[in-house]
Amino acid sequence: MIQRRQLELWVGVFVAAGLLALAMLAFRVGNLAAGAVTNGYSVQAEFNDIGGLKVRAPVTLAGVRIGRVSSISIDPSNYEAVVTMELDGRYNNIPVDTSASILTAGLLGEQYIGLDPGGSSQYLKNGGRIQVTQSALVLEKIISQFLFNVASKPGAEKK
Amino acid sequence: MNSLRRLGQYVLDSVEGLGRASLFFLEVASGARKLIRRFDLVVQQVFAVGVLTLLIILVSGLFVGMVLGLQGYNTLSKFGAADSLGLLVALSLVRELGPVVTALLFAGRAGSALTAEIGLMKATEQLAGMEMMAVNPVERVIAPRLVAGIISMPLLAALFSAIGVLGGQLVGVGLLGVDSGAFWSQMQSGVSFHEDVLNGVIKSVVFGVVVTWIAVFQGYESVPTSEGVSRATNRTVVYSSLAVLALDFVMTALMFK
Amino acid sequence: MSTTQTDPGASGALVEIRNVHFSRGERTILNDLSMTIARGKVTAIMGGSGCGKTTLLNLIGGRLRPSSGQVLVDGISVPELGTRDLFELRKRMGMLFQNGALLTDLDVFENVAFPIREHKRLPEPILRHVVLMKLETVGLRGARELMPAELSGGMARRVALARTISLEPMLVMYDEPFTGLDPISKGVIAKLIRELNTGLGITSVLVSHDVADTCAISDYAYLMGQGHIIGQGTPQEIRQSEAEEVRQFMDGLPDGPVPYRYPAPDYLKDLLQEGPA
């Protein structure tokens, strides 16, 4: 029954191709690979304002993606945003005095966390905390700040 | 008064049809349990339903992806955001176009063929013949087709989306000069597995159930004449397309808040 | 299993139909119909189109249930059976459909093997023997690799016959076995029906409107009209019957108890009347 074998072969090829496509969607298109940080560790950072940062946003160091945001919450004592990041275990030599800032990809792109390494010889550990942070730039605030500055400049109105 | 009565009759008929279709689904589902021992029947139908639909899905997916690449680039480049092209193409495909367009093509290619095949089996008394041979046609003919449809649809939708992304890349990166790294990295950071890919798969499974269900039901219920079968085939395509679009709206509203 | 056990041996009847009524919606199809089908005999049921012959076969096969009355097959009351028992009974009866009803996606061999594969677990070599034997019975052993679409009408019916007898039934029902066949194929089918009956002791029920071919091979015949029996007896007796209804059917008279005209208002009046305003 050659015909039957052929049919089964085709079905096998079809199912395998479909699963392959699904895997591609998961790992190449989606962020399942990035999400599954193996033996990673988590660190926290507090920000005044996280702007439009979302869970699963990338965390980069010198532009290289080394982790992702795993959760965002509010510290009830000081009303600051607590961002927990999951970092890849391979990058375990990040100094404790590293600073974290929320950056925007392009002018209107999505927001991510950029790490700026410090000079300390002690490294961040699981559950550690990044002390120096810079909040997101919120466009409205920048504009109003700019307008305020212009208005308060002496002589600005006389011209 | 007369038109009012007709409307009432129409509503009653529709509700009755829905009830019959639901009971039929239960019957098929209970028949499908016995397929574990007869998996060869399902494999045969996956060939008829899935493999034979593969080509049209791949070609359409490629073109839809390429069109998305072109259109997306034109719009995004106005805002200087052409780097997000990969994200736009991937999200459109994975969330919406992959499952929906696949389901519509599936209804046109495999669904209508299923209805015509089953209707013809009914018209030529093959189903009645099986009954008289003490073989339950719902278990032997209908159930394997339904299961095969449910298996095939998510695979086809995944293939559609995957080749669509490649088509978008072909146009975006290859033709329009979007940076390859930006294309893929924006895509990866923006497309979430749980929220986007998985929800797309869930959609396509639901569409698979609905389209195949409509197709086999219309075939099984068709008037056993050549005219009846052609009408049933027509109904399959119309009903399943409408069902897919309406369900897509409902599921999108539930999934992507 | 709720079966009404009667004594089938005493009467020698395999199928008994008692006072059966059957209606579909408003239309009465069978009206107080009774008949017995003798074990081991060829019984013909003849009648015009739409007189309820096929309905009768479906009642015996359990595909339809009568509105009232009894249908007994081998002492078992068919309408009262649940699905499982009904399927068990159907394994012991076969039905040859008008156009054969072969499964179009299987070749001749697989079509004949189909009921065996579904119901029995035979090793492949034995199954092959059985199928080839059945095909040899109908003279089509050489056609085993053809697809149903490649068969002529007569061949398709012979393959279907081989399939019908593959589970060795006690009863075979033939639904219009001669319709649309050339004289040679008709002769072949008639010969096969007779041979299977005598050779394998299969009780046969033959539904047809083909008077000559049917009378030639049947032991007993019923003549049906308007949902009830209008005549019965051996083919010889029926041929000589004087009853008006029987004569009209047997001689093929255009007018008689079955009117030539469809009921209509008076012709002249109809003509003089204005068209629909």
XYZ file of C-alpha atoms in Angstrom:
693
model
C 0.000 0.000 0.000
C 2.308 2.664 -1.269
C -0.449 5.221 -1.613
C -1.269 4.978 2.044
C 2.371 5.392 3.069
C 2.603 8.445 0.877
C -0.488 9.927 2.455
C 0.862 9.361 5.922
C 4.156 10.897 4.891
C 2.424 14.019 3.661
C 0.403 14.313 6.844
C 3.614 13.915 8.816
C 5.300 16.671 6.806
C 2.275 18.910 7.277
C 2.097 18.418 11.040
C 5.850 18.880 11.422
C 5.799 22.067 9.335
C 2.862 23.388 11.338
C 4.595 22.730 14.639
C 7.774 24.299 13.274
C 5.813 27.402 12.296
C 4.301 27.495 15.773
C 7.766 27.242 17.281
C 8.962 30.041 15.038
C 6.069 32.211 16.168
C 6.900 31.446 19.776
C 10.664 31.908 19.716
C 11.571 33.974 16.680
C 8.544 36.258 16.419
C 7.381 36.204 20.027
C 9.467 36.664 23.102
C 9.236 33.212 24.590
C 12.995 32.751 24.202
C 13.641 36.104 25.811
C 11.086 35.383 28.466
C 12.638 32.114 29.453
C 15.744 33.532 31.101
C 17.662 30.513 32.291
C 19.049 30.649 35.832
C 18.412 34.357 35.832
C 18.287 36.612 38.856
C 16.040 39.476 39.697
C 16.879 42.970 40.838
C 14.653 45.856 41.777
C 14.711 49.543 41.082
C 12.480 52.399 42.220
C 11.396 55.150 39.874
C 9.424 58.351 40.423
C 7.650 57.859 37.149
C 7.879 54.931 34.770
C 5.947 56.585 31.969
C 4.688 53.923 29.570
C 6.953 51.076 30.701
C 5.251 47.703 30.522
C 5.860 44.254 31.901
C 8.144 42.218 29.592
C 9.817 45.369 28.303
C 13.486 44.730 27.537
C 16.334 45.580 29.866
C 19.505 46.519 28.036
C 23.098 47.173 28.906
C 25.077 49.153 26.323
C 22.230 48.425 23.917
C 22.439 44.666 24.408
C 19.357 42.991 25.734
C 20.178 41.215 28.999
C 16.771 40.744 30.594
C 13.220 41.908 30.857
C 10.836 43.608 33.238
C 9.009 40.926 35.181
C 6.686 42.977 37.350
C 5.725 46.541 38.166
C 4.168 47.641 41.444
C 3.871 50.599 43.788
C 5.803 50.947 47.012
C 3.001 52.009 49.400
C 5.367 53.829 51.762
C 6.704 56.411 49.341
C 4.426 56.049 46.302
C 7.272 55.182 44.012
C 7.073 52.630 41.256
C 8.965 49.413 41.996
C 10.166 47.689 38.845
C 11.446 44.140 39.150
C 13.761 42.977 36.378
C 14.768 39.473 35.470
C 18.387 39.475 34.282
C 20.174 36.725 32.404
C 22.399 34.638 34.651
C 25.297 34.993 32.223
C 25.602 38.680 33.124
C 26.301 38.280 36.811
C 29.011 40.910 37.069
C 26.970 44.083 37.037
C 28.288 46.567 39.604
C 26.007 47.582 42.496
C 26.309 51.267 41.685
C 24.878 50.776 38.232
C 22.178 53.268 37.299
C 18.912 52.435 35.555
C 16.999 54.808 33.338
C 13.815 54.455 31.398
C 14.448 55.206 27.757
C 12.380 55.371 24.645
C 13.208 53.552 21.435
C 12.920 56.256 18.822
C 10.833 59.352 19.331
C 7.525 57.596 19.870
C 8.664 54.006 20.277
C 8.187 51.715 23.194
C 9.982 52.205 26.475
C 12.697 50.070 27.924
C 15.199 50.121 30.751
C 18.784 50.987 30.002
C 21.462 50.120 32.540
C 24.585 52.224 32.890
C 27.319 50.299 34.698
C 29.106 51.922 37.633
C 32.624 51.279 38.875
C 32.131 49.264 42.030
C 33.810 45.906 42.420
C 30.746 44.490 44.142
C 28.143 42.951 41.907
C 24.361 42.915 41.988
C 22.891 39.709 43.403
C 19.492 38.118 43.303
C 17.043 40.401 45.090
C 19.461 43.312 44.907
C 18.437 46.908 44.377
C 19.612 49.485 41.903
C 19.943 52.785 43.801
C 20.494 55.324 41.094
C 17.516 55.661 38.773
C 16.297 58.092 36.239
C 12.595 58.264 35.494
C 10.983 58.229 32.144
C 10.776 61.412 30.180
C 7.120 62.301 29.955
C 6.526 64.519 26.968
C 3.891 66.714 28.611
C 6.160 67.409 31.567
C 9.059 68.331 29.332
C 6.923 70.702 27.341
C 5.432 72.384 30.382
C 8.895 72.656 31.928
C 10.161 74.238 28.741
C 7.290 76.715 28.643
C 7.781 77.552 32.307
C 11.460 78.215 31.698
C 10.720 80.454 28.751
C 8.132 82.398 30.700
C 10.332 82.929 33.750
C 13.337 84.151 31.749
C 13.689 87.895 32.345
C 13.232 89.924 29.239
C 11.629 87.125 27.369
C 8.364 88.941 27.135
C 9.774 92.239 26.052
C 10.949 91.055 22.728
C -49.227 40.513 9.428
C -47.988 38.027 6.901
C -44.438 39.325 6.923
C -44.539 39.357 10.712
C -45.538 35.706 10.682
C -42.764 34.921 8.220
C -40.257 36.657 10.455
C -41.469 34.657 13.433
C -41.255 31.473 11.409
C -37.741 32.370 10.331
C -36.630 32.986 13.900
C -38.202 29.723 15.051
C -36.535 27.826 12.217
C -33.178 29.370 13.014
C -33.409 28.493 16.682
C -34.471 24.976 15.822
C -31.577 24.655 13.385
C -29.156 25.806 16.045
C -30.562 23.257 18.456
C -30.234 20.489 15.908
C -26.690 21.542 15.100
C -25.803 21.504 18.798
C -27.261 18.041 19.357
C -25.437 16.882 16.249
C -22.190 18.295 17.643
C -22.687 16.360 20.876
C -23.351 13.200 18.899
C -20.208 13.688 16.850
C -18.158 14.526 19.923
C -19.257 11.354 21.652
C -18.507 9.434 18.461
C -15.054 10.996 18.345
C -14.051 9.221 21.548
C -13.962 5.956 19.673
C -11.466 7.387 17.195
C -8.554 6.697 19.515
C -8.579 3.151 18.201
C -9.112 4.253 14.617
C -6.590 7.025 14.327
C -5.831 6.062 10.740
C -9.209 7.551 9.797
C -8.190 10.882 11.283
C -4.837 10.804 9.493
C -6.621 10.276 6.193
C -8.829 13.261 6.834
C -5.942 15.468 7.962
C -4.555 14.811 4.513
C -7.814 15.759 2.805
C -8.523 18.747 5.012
C -5.073 20.007 5.942
C -2.488 18.987 3.383
C -4.676 19.829 0.418
C -5.318 23.308 1.853
C -1.630 23.885 2.498
C -0.683 25.432 -0.821
C -3.391 28.092 -0.863
C -2.577 28.967 2.745
C 1.147 29.336 2.074
C 0.691 31.429 -1.062
C -1.921 33.682 0.559
C 0.160 34.044 3.705
C 3.186 35.120 1.715
C 1.238 37.733 -0.198
C -0.623 39.059 2.828
C 2.709 39.435 4.623
C 4.230 41.242 1.671
C 1.289 43.625 1.411
C 1.504 44.311 5.138
C 5.196 45.088 4.644
C 4.465 47.581 1.897
C 1.506 49.301 3.502
C 3.031 49.302 6.958
C 6.249 50.802 5.660
C 4.434 53.600 3.857
C 2.505 54.593 6.965
C 5.231 54.043 9.540
C 7.914 55.875 7.598
C 5.784 59.025 7.756
C 6.322 58.982 11.521
C 9.920 57.912 11.263
C 9.010 54.625 12.863
C 9.854 52.273 10.003
C 11.913 50.227 12.436
C 8.645 49.040 13.982
C 7.638 47.420 10.714
C 8.429 43.945 12.006
C 6.264 44.524 15.044
C 3.366 45.764 12.944
C 3.552 42.868 10.500
C 3.916 40.243 13.220
C 1.173 41.583 15.474
C -1.305 41.954 12.624
C -0.626 38.423 11.480
C -0.409 36.640 14.802
C -3.392 38.317 16.422
C -5.827 38.754 13.567
C -4.973 37.997 9.992
C -3.393 34.597 10.571
C -6.376 32.978 12.301
C -9.093 34.898 10.450
C -7.831 34.732 6.875
C -6.825 31.097 7.351
C -10.312 30.297 8.642
C -11.948 32.070 5.704
C -9.736 30.290 3.187
C -10.265 27.033 5.042
C -14.033 27.483 4.833
C -13.795 28.100 1.117
C -11.392 25.295 0.337
C -11.838 22.520 2.897
C -15.232 23.386 4.387
C -17.068 23.444 1.089
C -15.330 20.240 0.021
C -16.383 18.544 3.255
C -20.001 19.583 2.794
C -20.057 18.488 -0.832
C -18.412 15.170 -0.026
C -20.758 14.320 2.829
C -23.793 15.585 0.915
C -22.831 13.438 -2.038
C -22.354 10.426 0.220
C -25.840 11.055 1.497
C -27.314 11.540 -1.969
C -25.748 8.317 -3.252
C -27.033 6.444 -0.200
C -23.524 5.698 1.047
C -24.436 6.906 4.522
C -27.653 4.885 4.523
C -25.669 1.912 3.251
C -23.274 2.228 6.170
C -26.161 2.343 8.590
C -27.509 -0.857 7.101
C -24.063 -2.430 7.474
C -24.328 -1.625 11.175
C -21.684 1.087 10.869
C -22.557 4.411 12.428
C -21.798 7.063 9.796
C -21.480 9.745 12.449
C -18.608 7.842 14.033
C -17.100 6.547 10.823
C -17.493 9.531 8.484
C -18.289 12.684 10.427
C -16.200 12.428 13.585
C -12.825 11.902 11.849
C -13.476 14.918 9.660
C -14.333 17.138 12.587
C -11.243 16.047 14.526
C -9.059 16.526 11.457
C -10.421 20.040 10.984
C -9.681 20.929 14.592
C -6.144 19.567 14.289
C -5.427 21.189 10.935
C -6.670 24.714 11.523
C -4.147 25.887 14.151
C -1.300 24.348 12.157
C -2.463 26.093 8.998
C -2.885 29.386 10.834
C 0.609 29.093 12.320
C 2.037 28.410 8.868
C 0.129 31.369 7.471
C 1.468 33.728 10.129
C 5.010 32.388 9.901
C 5.237 32.683 6.147
C 3.505 36.051 6.362
C 6.228 37.347 8.689
C 8.816 36.067 6.232
C 6.945 37.817 3.411
C 6.920 41.047 5.414
C 10.624 40.677 6.011
C 11.221 40.028 2.336
C 9.586 43.310 1.391
C 10.551 45.391 4.415
C 14.175 44.350 4.793
C 14.925 43.095 1.328
C 13.166 45.703 -0.772
C 12.582 48.781 1.347
C 15.770 48.659 3.360
C 14.472 48.421 6.920
C 17.283 47.317 9.205
C 17.102 43.566 9.681
C 18.135 43.715 13.330
C 15.531 46.365 14.132
C 12.883 44.418 12.243
C 13.357 41.300 14.333
C 14.229 42.820 17.690
C 11.262 45.203 17.679
C 9.106 42.267 16.780
C 10.464 40.111 19.556
C 10.139 42.739 22.223
C 6.642 43.697 21.142
C 5.047 40.323 20.482
C 4.217 38.498 23.652
C 3.977 34.742 23.550
C 1.174 34.469 26.070
C -0.895 37.408 24.988
C -0.435 37.378 21.250
C 0.793 34.030 19.952
C -1.198 31.866 22.341
C -4.379 33.885 21.888
C -3.958 33.588 18.137
C -3.673 29.822 18.485
C -6.781 29.716 20.687
C -8.642 31.722 18.065
C -7.646 29.353 15.302
C -8.684 26.302 17.328
C -12.111 27.869 17.917
C -12.399 28.712 14.217
C -11.393 25.154 13.364
C -14.188 23.767 15.519
C -16.798 26.163 14.177
C -15.971 25.965 10.477
C -15.654 22.176 10.411
C -18.768 21.803 12.522
C -20.800 23.957 10.141
C -19.363 22.117 7.144
C -20.134 18.594 8.341
C -23.537 19.600 9.691
C -24.573 21.225 6.421
C -23.398 18.161 4.528
C -25.174 15.760 6.834
C -28.402 17.772 6.778
C -28.359 18.578 3.083
C -31.260 17.633 0.860
C -29.900 14.565 -0.940
C -30.139 15.895 -4.472
C -27.556 17.672 -6.598
C -29.335 20.962 -6.036
C -29.556 20.362 -2.298
C -25.862 19.589 -2.064
C -24.834 22.681 -3.995
C -27.040 24.823 -1.763
C -25.556 23.245 1.341
C -22.053 23.930 0.038
C -22.970 27.539 -0.521
C -24.434 27.812 2.979
C -21.291 26.356 4.499
C -19.123 29.091 3.023
C -21.540 31.900 3.935
C -22.340 30.724 7.453
C -18.820 29.844 8.418
C -17.402 33.123 7.094
C -19.962 35.088 9.073
C -19.391 32.956 12.156
C -15.631 33.422 11.917
C -15.847 37.209 11.647
C -18.418 37.551 14.424
C -16.532 35.219 16.752
C -13.313 37.037 15.976
C -14.829 40.258 17.210
C -16.075 38.639 20.406
C -12.793 36.893 21.119
C -10.714 39.963 20.331
C -12.821 41.971 22.752
C -12.293 39.334 25.442
C -8.608 38.677 24.817
C -6.930 41.973 24.068
C -8.146 44.420 26.667
C -33.066 -5.662 25.344
C -36.801 -5.524 25.082
C -37.858 -8.019 22.505
C -41.192 -9.485 21.900
C -40.417 -13.133 21.475
C -42.863 -14.996 19.310
C -42.394 -18.357 17.763
C -40.819 -17.752 14.390
C -40.333 -21.429 13.605
C -43.964 -22.357 13.649
C -45.076 -19.926 11.017
C -41.855 -20.207 9.045
C -41.822 -16.430 8.794
C -38.600 -14.490 9.112
C -40.205 -11.079 8.852
C -43.673 -10.289 10.082
C -45.372 -6.964 9.613
C -48.622 -6.502 11.492
C -51.082 -3.650 10.996
C -48.397 -1.087 10.342
C -49.292 2.541 9.847
C -46.685 5.026 8.750
C -47.173 8.671 7.952
C -44.872 11.541 7.236
C -46.475 14.775 8.324
C -49.991 14.823 6.949
C -49.330 12.214 4.309
C -50.136 8.602 5.066
C -47.621 6.351 3.351
C -48.479 2.946 4.787
C -52.008 2.206 5.923
C -52.780 -0.872 8.014
C -50.282 -3.031 6.205
C -49.646 -6.662 7.142
C -47.382 -9.148 5.457
C -45.214 -12.160 6.206
C -41.964 -12.991 4.546
C -41.221 -16.672 4.543
C -37.859 -17.977 5.671
C -35.601 -19.098 2.870
C -37.841 -17.818 0.096
C -37.672 -14.979 -2.414
C -40.548 -12.655 -1.696
C -41.316 -9.857 -4.109
C -43.017 -6.625 -3.216
C -44.256 -4.844 -6.322
C -46.060 -1.596 -6.785
C -45.996 1.725 -8.530
C -43.585 4.530 -7.685
C -44.271 6.193 -4.363
C -46.511 3.456 -3.023
C -44.311 2.969 0.048
C -42.169 0.010 -0.992
C -38.872 1.573 0.009
C -40.415 2.855 3.229
C -41.312 -0.730 4.014
C -37.687 -1.835 3.617
C -36.569 1.005 5.862
C -39.053 -0.142 8.492
C -37.666 -3.673 8.370
C -34.116 -2.333 8.564
C -35.012 -0.147 11.524
C -34.117 3.107 9.769
C -37.715 4.258 10.273
C -40.210 3.544 13.010
C -43.873 2.885 12.252
C -46.513 5.219 13.679
C -48.289 2.119 14.936
C -48.160 -1.636 14.407
C -45.480 -4.277 14.746
C -42.381 -5.133 12.738
C -40.800 -8.432 13.732
C -37.568 -9.762 12.266
C -36.582 -13.227 13.436
C -38.963 -12.746 16.355
C -37.355 -9.472 17.415
C -39.462 -6.336 17.448
C -37.372 -3.890 15.414
C -38.909 -0.529 16.437
C -38.275 -1.241 20.113
C -34.547 -1.877 19.721
C -31.915 0.501 21.071
C -29.066 1.535 18.800
C -26.699 -1.187 19.904
C -29.188 -4.036 19.539
C -30.373 -2.630 16.259
C -26.796 -2.662 14.953
C -26.403 -6.246 16.138
C -29.516 -7.182 14.190
C -28.343 -5.302 11.116
C -25.191 -7.373 11.005
C -27.525 -10.243 10.203
C -29.347 -8.439 7.426
C -28.151 -6.793 4.276
C -29.630 -4.244 1.966
C -28.776 -3.676 -1.641
C -29.467 -0.072 -2.563
C -30.737 1.065 -5.906
C -27.421 2.329 -7.203
C -25.228 0.114 -5.070
C -24.163 2.817 -2.594
C -20.520 1.800 -2.891
C -18.072 3.941 -0.956
C -16.544 6.101 -3.647
C -13.165 6.546 -2.003
C -12.459 2.823 -1.683
C -11.703 0.338 -4.458
C -13.791 -2.761 -5.109
C -11.756 -4.995 -2.812
C -11.891 -2.531 0.084
C -15.603 -1.980 -0.432
C -16.296 -5.662 0.009
C -13.841 -5.836 2.895
C -15.422 -2.799 4.570
C -18.099 -4.498 6.721
C -15.664 -7.254 7.682
C -12.987 -4.785 8.724
C -15.527 -2.801 10.722
C -17.028 -5.717 12.595
C -14.562 -8.570 12.715
C -10.891 -8.722 13.409
C -9.642 -11.097 10.793
C -5.975 -11.518 9.956
C -5.199 -10.016 6.546
C -4.672 -13.338 4.651
C -8.009 -14.731 5.846
C -9.761 -11.487 5.075
C -8.319 -11.645 1.559
C -9.670 -15.165 1.122
C -13.120 -14.171 2.288
C -13.278 -11.081 0.077
C -12.012 -12.931 -2.996
C -14.558 -15.641 -2.367
C -17.396 -13.125 -2.221
C -16.145 -11.396 -5.354
C -15.888 -14.767 -7.113
C -19.531 -15.414 -6.211
C -20.560 -12.381 -8.228
C -17.952 -13.031 -10.913
C -15.897 -9.900 -10.312
C -12.752 -11.274 -8.716
C -10.793 -9.736 -11.586
C -12.181 -6.266 -10.959
C -10.907 -5.998 -7.420
C -8.616 -3.038 -8.087
C -11.134 -0.869 -9.904
C -12.660 2.173 -8.263
C -16.475 2.448 -8.087
C -16.435 5.271 -10.649
C -14.919 2.862 -13.199
C -17.719 0.309 -12.860
C -20.830 0.021 -14.995
C -24.186 0.133 -13.248
C -24.584 -3.619 -13.320
C -21.055 -4.251 -12.046
C -21.491 -1.730 -9.247
C -24.609 -3.541 -8.154
C -22.811 -6.880 -8.204
C -19.988 -5.491 -6.091
C -22.572 -4.093 -3.696
C -24.162 -7.514 -3.594
C -20.821 -9.106 -2.722
C -20.465 -6.536 0.041
C -23.998 -7.180 1.284
C -23.316 -10.899 1.699
C -19.828 -10.467 3.184
C -21.155 -10.793 6.722
C -23.292 -13.770 5.694
C -26.691 -12.334 6.505
C -29.901 -14.286 7.009
C -31.929 -11.685 5.132
C -31.106 -9.553 2.116
C -33.361 -6.758 0.945
C -33.082 -5.631 -2.652
C -34.294 -2.127 -3.421
C -35.129 -1.922 -7.130
C -32.294 -4.194 -8.235
C -33.231 -4.109 -11.930
C -33.774 -0.398 -12.435
C -31.627 1.158 -15.132
C -29.859 -2.014 -16.191
C -29.421 -3.482 -19.651
C -31.038 -6.896 -20.266
C -27.787 -8.815 -19.763
C -27.048 -7.166 -16.421
C -30.644 -7.718 -15.389
C -30.270 -11.390 -16.163
C -27.030 -11.553 -14.168
C -28.594 -9.895 -11.118
C -31.691 -12.101 -11.325
C -29.529 -15.206 -11.536
C -27.437 -14.054 -8.568
C -30.485 -13.367 -6.405
C -31.798 -16.820 -7.118
C -28.404 -18.490 -6.577
C -27.733 -16.758 -3.293
C -31.168 -17.738 -2.147
C -30.804 -21.418 -2.898
C -27.051 -21.708 -2.379
C -26.680 -19.848 0.897
C -30.269 -20.135 2.133
C -30.612 -16.376 2.337
C -34.152 -15.080 2.695
C -34.667 -12.423 0.063
C -37.043 -9.509 -0.121
C -37.230 -7.985 -3.545
C -38.774 -4.584 -4.041
C -39.398 -3.679 -7.642
C -41.812 -2.325 -10.202
C -40.352 -4.523 -12.899
C -43.078 -7.147 -13.313
C -41.535 -9.657 -15.680
C -38.061 -9.963 -14.132
C -39.416 -10.004 -10.621
C -42.091 -12.601 -11.185
C -39.565 -14.855 -12.869
C -37.457 -15.333 -9.750
C -39.815 -14.899 -6.813
C -41.641 -17.560 -4.836
C -44.307 -15.280 -3.498
C -45.358 -11.759 -4.345
C -47.215 -8.882 -2.767
C -48.683 -6.121 -4.839
C -48.927 -2.737 -3.163
C -50.889 0.353 -4.003
C -51.698 3.496 -1.999
C -50.048 2.184 1.150
C -51.770 -1.152 1.432
C -51.717 -4.562 -0.201
C -53.926 -4.953 -3.239
C -52.977 -8.471 -4.128
C -50.809 -11.381 -3.061
C -49.964 -14.929 -3.992
C -47.489 -16.843 -6.098
C -46.521 -14.978 -9.276
C -48.777 -17.376 -11.158
C -51.779 -16.501 -8.995
C -51.169 -12.795 -9.308
C -50.935 -13.002 -13.072
C -54.344 -14.626 -13.164
C -55.949 -12.335 -10.633
C -59.105 -10.610 -11.800
C -58.922 -7.705 -9.349
C -59.023 -4.400 -11.204
C -56.101 -2.812 -9.383
C -53.904 -5.847 -9.941
C -54.772 -6.029 -13.612
C -53.944 -2.391 -14.175
C -50.490 -2.812 -12.701
C -49.666 -6.149 -14.267
C -50.824 -5.111 -17.726
C -49.569 -1.550 -17.518
C -52.890 0.093 -18.342
C -52.707 3.906 -18.444
C -56.080 4.454 -16.810
C -57.896 2.514 -14.127
C -58.104 2.604 -10.336
C -54.933 4.664 -10.518
C -56.301 7.602 -12.539
C -54.557 8.936 -15.627
C -55.422 12.523 -14.778
C -54.203 14.456 -11.836
C -57.320 15.797 -10.050
C -58.339 19.055 -11.730
C -61.463 21.200 -12.132
C -63.661 20.744 -15.172
C -61.636 21.364 -18.354
C -64.201 23.574 -20.090
C -64.786 25.696 -17.040
C -61.050 26.031 -16.593
C -60.618 27.254 -20.164
C -63.484 29.740 -20.020
C -62.267 31.209 -16.806
C -60.160 34.360 -17.003
C -56.505 33.992 -16.146
C -55.414 34.927 -12.640
C -56.391 38.563 -12.220
